[in-house]
PDB file of C-alpha atoms in Angstrom:
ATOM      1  CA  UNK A   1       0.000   0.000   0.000  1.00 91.00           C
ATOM      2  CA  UNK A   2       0.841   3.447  -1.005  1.00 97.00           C
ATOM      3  CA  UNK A   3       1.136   6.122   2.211  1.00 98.00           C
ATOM      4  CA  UNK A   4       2.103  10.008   1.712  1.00 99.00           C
ATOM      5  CA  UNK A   5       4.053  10.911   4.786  1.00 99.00           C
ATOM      6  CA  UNK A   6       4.263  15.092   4.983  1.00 98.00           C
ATOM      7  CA  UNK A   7       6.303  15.984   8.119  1.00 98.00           C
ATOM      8  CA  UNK A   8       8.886  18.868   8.483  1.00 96.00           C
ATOM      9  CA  UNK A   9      10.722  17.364  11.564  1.00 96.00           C
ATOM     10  CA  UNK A  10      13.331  15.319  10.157  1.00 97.00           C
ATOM     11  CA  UNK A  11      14.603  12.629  12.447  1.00 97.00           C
ATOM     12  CA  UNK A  12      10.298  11.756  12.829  1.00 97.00           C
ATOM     13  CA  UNK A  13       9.669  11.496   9.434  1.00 97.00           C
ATOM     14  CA  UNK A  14      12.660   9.308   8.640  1.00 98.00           C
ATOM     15  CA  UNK A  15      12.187   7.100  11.667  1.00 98.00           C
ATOM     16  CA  UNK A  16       8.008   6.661  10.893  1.00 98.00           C
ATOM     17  CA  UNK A  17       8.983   6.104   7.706  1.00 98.00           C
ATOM     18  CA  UNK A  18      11.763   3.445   8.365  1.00 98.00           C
ATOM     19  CA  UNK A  19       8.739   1.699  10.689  1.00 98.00           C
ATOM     20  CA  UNK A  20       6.036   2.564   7.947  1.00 98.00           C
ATOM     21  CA  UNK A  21       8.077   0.578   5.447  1.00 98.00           C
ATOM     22  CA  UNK A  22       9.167  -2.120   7.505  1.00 98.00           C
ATOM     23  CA  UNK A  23       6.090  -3.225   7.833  1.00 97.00           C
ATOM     24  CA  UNK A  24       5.688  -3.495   4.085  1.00 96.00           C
ATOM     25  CA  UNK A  25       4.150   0.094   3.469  1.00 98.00           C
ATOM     26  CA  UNK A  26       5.308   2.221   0.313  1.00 98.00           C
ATOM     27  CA  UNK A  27       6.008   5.355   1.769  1.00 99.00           C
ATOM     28  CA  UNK A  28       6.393   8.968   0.126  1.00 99.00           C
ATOM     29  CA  UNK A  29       8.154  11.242   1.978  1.00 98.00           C
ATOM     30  CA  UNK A  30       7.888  15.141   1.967  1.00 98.00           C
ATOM     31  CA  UNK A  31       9.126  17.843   4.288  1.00 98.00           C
ATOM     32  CA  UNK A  32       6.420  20.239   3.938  1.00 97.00           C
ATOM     33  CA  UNK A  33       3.172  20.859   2.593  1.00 96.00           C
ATOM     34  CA  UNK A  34       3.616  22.249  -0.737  1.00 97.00           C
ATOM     35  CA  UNK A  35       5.206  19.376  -1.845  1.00 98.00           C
ATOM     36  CA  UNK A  36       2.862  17.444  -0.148  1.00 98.00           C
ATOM     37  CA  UNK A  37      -0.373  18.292  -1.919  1.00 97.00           C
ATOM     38  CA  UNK A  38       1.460  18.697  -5.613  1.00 98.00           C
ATOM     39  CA  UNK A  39       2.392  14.132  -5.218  1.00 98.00           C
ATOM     40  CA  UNK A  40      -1.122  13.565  -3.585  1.00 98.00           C
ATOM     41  CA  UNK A  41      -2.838  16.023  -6.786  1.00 97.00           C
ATOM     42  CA  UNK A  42      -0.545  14.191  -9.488  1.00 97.00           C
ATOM     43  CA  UNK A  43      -0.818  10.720  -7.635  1.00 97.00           C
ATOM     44  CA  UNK A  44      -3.785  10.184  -5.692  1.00 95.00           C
ATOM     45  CA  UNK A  45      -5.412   7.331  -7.251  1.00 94.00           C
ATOM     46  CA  UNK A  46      -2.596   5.527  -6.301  1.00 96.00           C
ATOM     47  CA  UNK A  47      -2.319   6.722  -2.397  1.00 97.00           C
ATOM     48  CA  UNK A  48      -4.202   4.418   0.525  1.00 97.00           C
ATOM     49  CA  UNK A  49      -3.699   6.729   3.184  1.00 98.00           C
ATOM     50  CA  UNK A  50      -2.092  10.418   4.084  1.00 99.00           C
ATOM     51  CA  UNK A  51      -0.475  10.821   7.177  1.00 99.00           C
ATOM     52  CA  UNK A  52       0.514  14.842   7.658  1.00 98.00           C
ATOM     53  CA  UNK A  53       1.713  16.855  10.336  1.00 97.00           C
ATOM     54  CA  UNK A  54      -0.466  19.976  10.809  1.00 95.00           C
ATOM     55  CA  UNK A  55       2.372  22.813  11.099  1.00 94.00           C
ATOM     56  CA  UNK A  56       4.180  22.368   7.982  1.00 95.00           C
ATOM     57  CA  UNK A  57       6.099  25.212   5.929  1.00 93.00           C
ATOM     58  CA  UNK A  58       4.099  26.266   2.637  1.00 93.00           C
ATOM     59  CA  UNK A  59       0.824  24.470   3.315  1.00 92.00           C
ATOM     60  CA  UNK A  60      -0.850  23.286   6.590  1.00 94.00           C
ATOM     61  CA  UNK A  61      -1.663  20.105   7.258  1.00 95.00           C
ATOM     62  CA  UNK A  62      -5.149  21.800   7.862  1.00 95.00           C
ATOM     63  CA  UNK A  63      -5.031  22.885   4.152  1.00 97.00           C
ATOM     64  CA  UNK A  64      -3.963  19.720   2.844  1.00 98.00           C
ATOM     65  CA  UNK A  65      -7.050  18.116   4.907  1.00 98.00           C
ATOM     66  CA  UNK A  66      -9.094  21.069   2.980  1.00 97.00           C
ATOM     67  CA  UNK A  67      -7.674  20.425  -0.589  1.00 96.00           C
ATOM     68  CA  UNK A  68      -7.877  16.673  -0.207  1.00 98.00           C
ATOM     69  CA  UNK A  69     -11.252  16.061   1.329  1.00 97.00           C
ATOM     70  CA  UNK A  70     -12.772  18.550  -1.834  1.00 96.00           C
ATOM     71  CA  UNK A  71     -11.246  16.497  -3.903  1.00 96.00           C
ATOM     72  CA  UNK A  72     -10.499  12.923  -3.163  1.00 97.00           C
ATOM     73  CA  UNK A  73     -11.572   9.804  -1.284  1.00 95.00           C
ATOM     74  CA  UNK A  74      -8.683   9.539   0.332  1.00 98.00           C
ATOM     75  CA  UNK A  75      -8.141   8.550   4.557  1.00 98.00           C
ATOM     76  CA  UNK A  76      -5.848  10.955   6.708  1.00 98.00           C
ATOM     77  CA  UNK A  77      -4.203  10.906   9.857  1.00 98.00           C
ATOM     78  CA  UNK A  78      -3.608  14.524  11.137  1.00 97.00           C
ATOM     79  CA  UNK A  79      -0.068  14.612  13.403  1.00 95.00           C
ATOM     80  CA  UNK A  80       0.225  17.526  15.786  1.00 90.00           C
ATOM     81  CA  UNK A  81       2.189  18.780  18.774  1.00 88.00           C
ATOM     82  CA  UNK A  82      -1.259  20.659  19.726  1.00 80.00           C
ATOM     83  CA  UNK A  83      -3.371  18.839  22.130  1.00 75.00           C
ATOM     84  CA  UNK A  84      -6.141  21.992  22.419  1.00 79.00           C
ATOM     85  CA  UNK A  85      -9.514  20.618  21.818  1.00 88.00           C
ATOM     86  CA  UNK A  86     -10.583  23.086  19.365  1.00 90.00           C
ATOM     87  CA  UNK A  87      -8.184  22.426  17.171  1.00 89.00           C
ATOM     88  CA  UNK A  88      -8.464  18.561  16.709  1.00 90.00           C
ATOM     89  CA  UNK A  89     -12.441  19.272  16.584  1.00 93.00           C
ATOM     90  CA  UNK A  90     -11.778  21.943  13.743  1.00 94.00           C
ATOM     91  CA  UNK A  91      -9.180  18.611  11.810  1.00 94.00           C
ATOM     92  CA  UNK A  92     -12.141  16.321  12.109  1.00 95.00           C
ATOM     93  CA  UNK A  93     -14.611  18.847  10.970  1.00 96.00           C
ATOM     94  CA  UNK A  94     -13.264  19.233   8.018  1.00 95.00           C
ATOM     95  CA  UNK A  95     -12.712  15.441   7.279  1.00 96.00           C
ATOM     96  CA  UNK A  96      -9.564  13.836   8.585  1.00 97.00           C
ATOM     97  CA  UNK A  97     -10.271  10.397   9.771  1.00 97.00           C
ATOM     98  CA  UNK A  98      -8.018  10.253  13.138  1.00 97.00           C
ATOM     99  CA  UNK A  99      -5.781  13.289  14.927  1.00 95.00           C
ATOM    100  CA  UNK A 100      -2.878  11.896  16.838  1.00 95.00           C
ATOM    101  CA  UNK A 101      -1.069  14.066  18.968  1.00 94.00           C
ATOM    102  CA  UNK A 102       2.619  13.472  19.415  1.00 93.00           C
ATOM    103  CA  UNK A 103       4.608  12.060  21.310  1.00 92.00           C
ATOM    104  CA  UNK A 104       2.489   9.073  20.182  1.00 93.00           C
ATOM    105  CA  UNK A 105       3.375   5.269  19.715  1.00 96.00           C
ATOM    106  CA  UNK A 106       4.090   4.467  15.969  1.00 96.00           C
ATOM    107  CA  UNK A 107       2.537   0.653  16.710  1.00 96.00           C
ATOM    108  CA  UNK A 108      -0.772   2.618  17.534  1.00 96.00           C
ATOM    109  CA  UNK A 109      -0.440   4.753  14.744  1.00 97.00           C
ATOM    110  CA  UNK A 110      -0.279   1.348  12.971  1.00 97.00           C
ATOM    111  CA  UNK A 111      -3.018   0.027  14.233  1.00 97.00           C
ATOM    112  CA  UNK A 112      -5.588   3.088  13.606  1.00 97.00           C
ATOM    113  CA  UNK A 113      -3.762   3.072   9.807  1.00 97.00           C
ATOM    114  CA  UNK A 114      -5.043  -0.692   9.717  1.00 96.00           C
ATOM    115  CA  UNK A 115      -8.520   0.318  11.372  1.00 96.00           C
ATOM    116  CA  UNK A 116      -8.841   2.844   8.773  1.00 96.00           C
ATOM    117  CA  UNK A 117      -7.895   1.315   6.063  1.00 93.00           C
ATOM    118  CA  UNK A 118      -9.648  -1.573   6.298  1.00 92.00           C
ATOM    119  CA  UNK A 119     -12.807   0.799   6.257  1.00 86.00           C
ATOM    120  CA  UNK A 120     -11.616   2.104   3.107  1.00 76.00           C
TER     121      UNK A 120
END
């Protein structure tokens, strides 16, 4: 399966992503959200799940949750260092399937990926 990963901190990204793929997940990488959105626009019949931090340079994670859910049929996991109620309520709102707020576990994260995908 096909994830988009869009996180600017460097040593999470690569380490999710090292776990992601490990357990036999393609993973696309990207450091902020411009990049992000272009991949997920020019690839996303091919994408299972989106897994995005929500402060990213160029383009929120709250904009990518914005573009995508216009758009696409795609499942995403919001990431954030935020734990203020308002703000995961505003994430969901707008469509994201699961907000996570870090530090988190990435065998949980696993699991809810699984849960949601499986809806999918």
């Amino acid at each position: 399966m096909k994830l988009v990963l869009i996180e600017d901190e460097d040593i999470l990204r690569k380490s999710l992503a090292f776990f992601l793929k490990s357990n036999d997940y393609q993973v696309y990488e990207f450091d902020n959200g411009l990049e992000g959105i272009q991949f997920i626009n020019e690839n996303y019949g091919d994408i299972s799940l989106i897994i995005t931090d929500l402060n990213l340079p160029f383009t929120s994670g709250k904009q990518i949750v914005f573009e995508v859910k216009k758009k696409y049929d795609i499942p995403i996991i919001v990431l954030t260092a935020s734990g203020v109620e308002q703000t995961e309520m505003e994430i969901l709102e707008l469509g994201a399937d699961d907000f996570i707020v870090k530090p988190f576990s990435p065998s949980v994260l696993l699991q809810r990926m699984k849960r949601i995908i499986k809806k999918t």
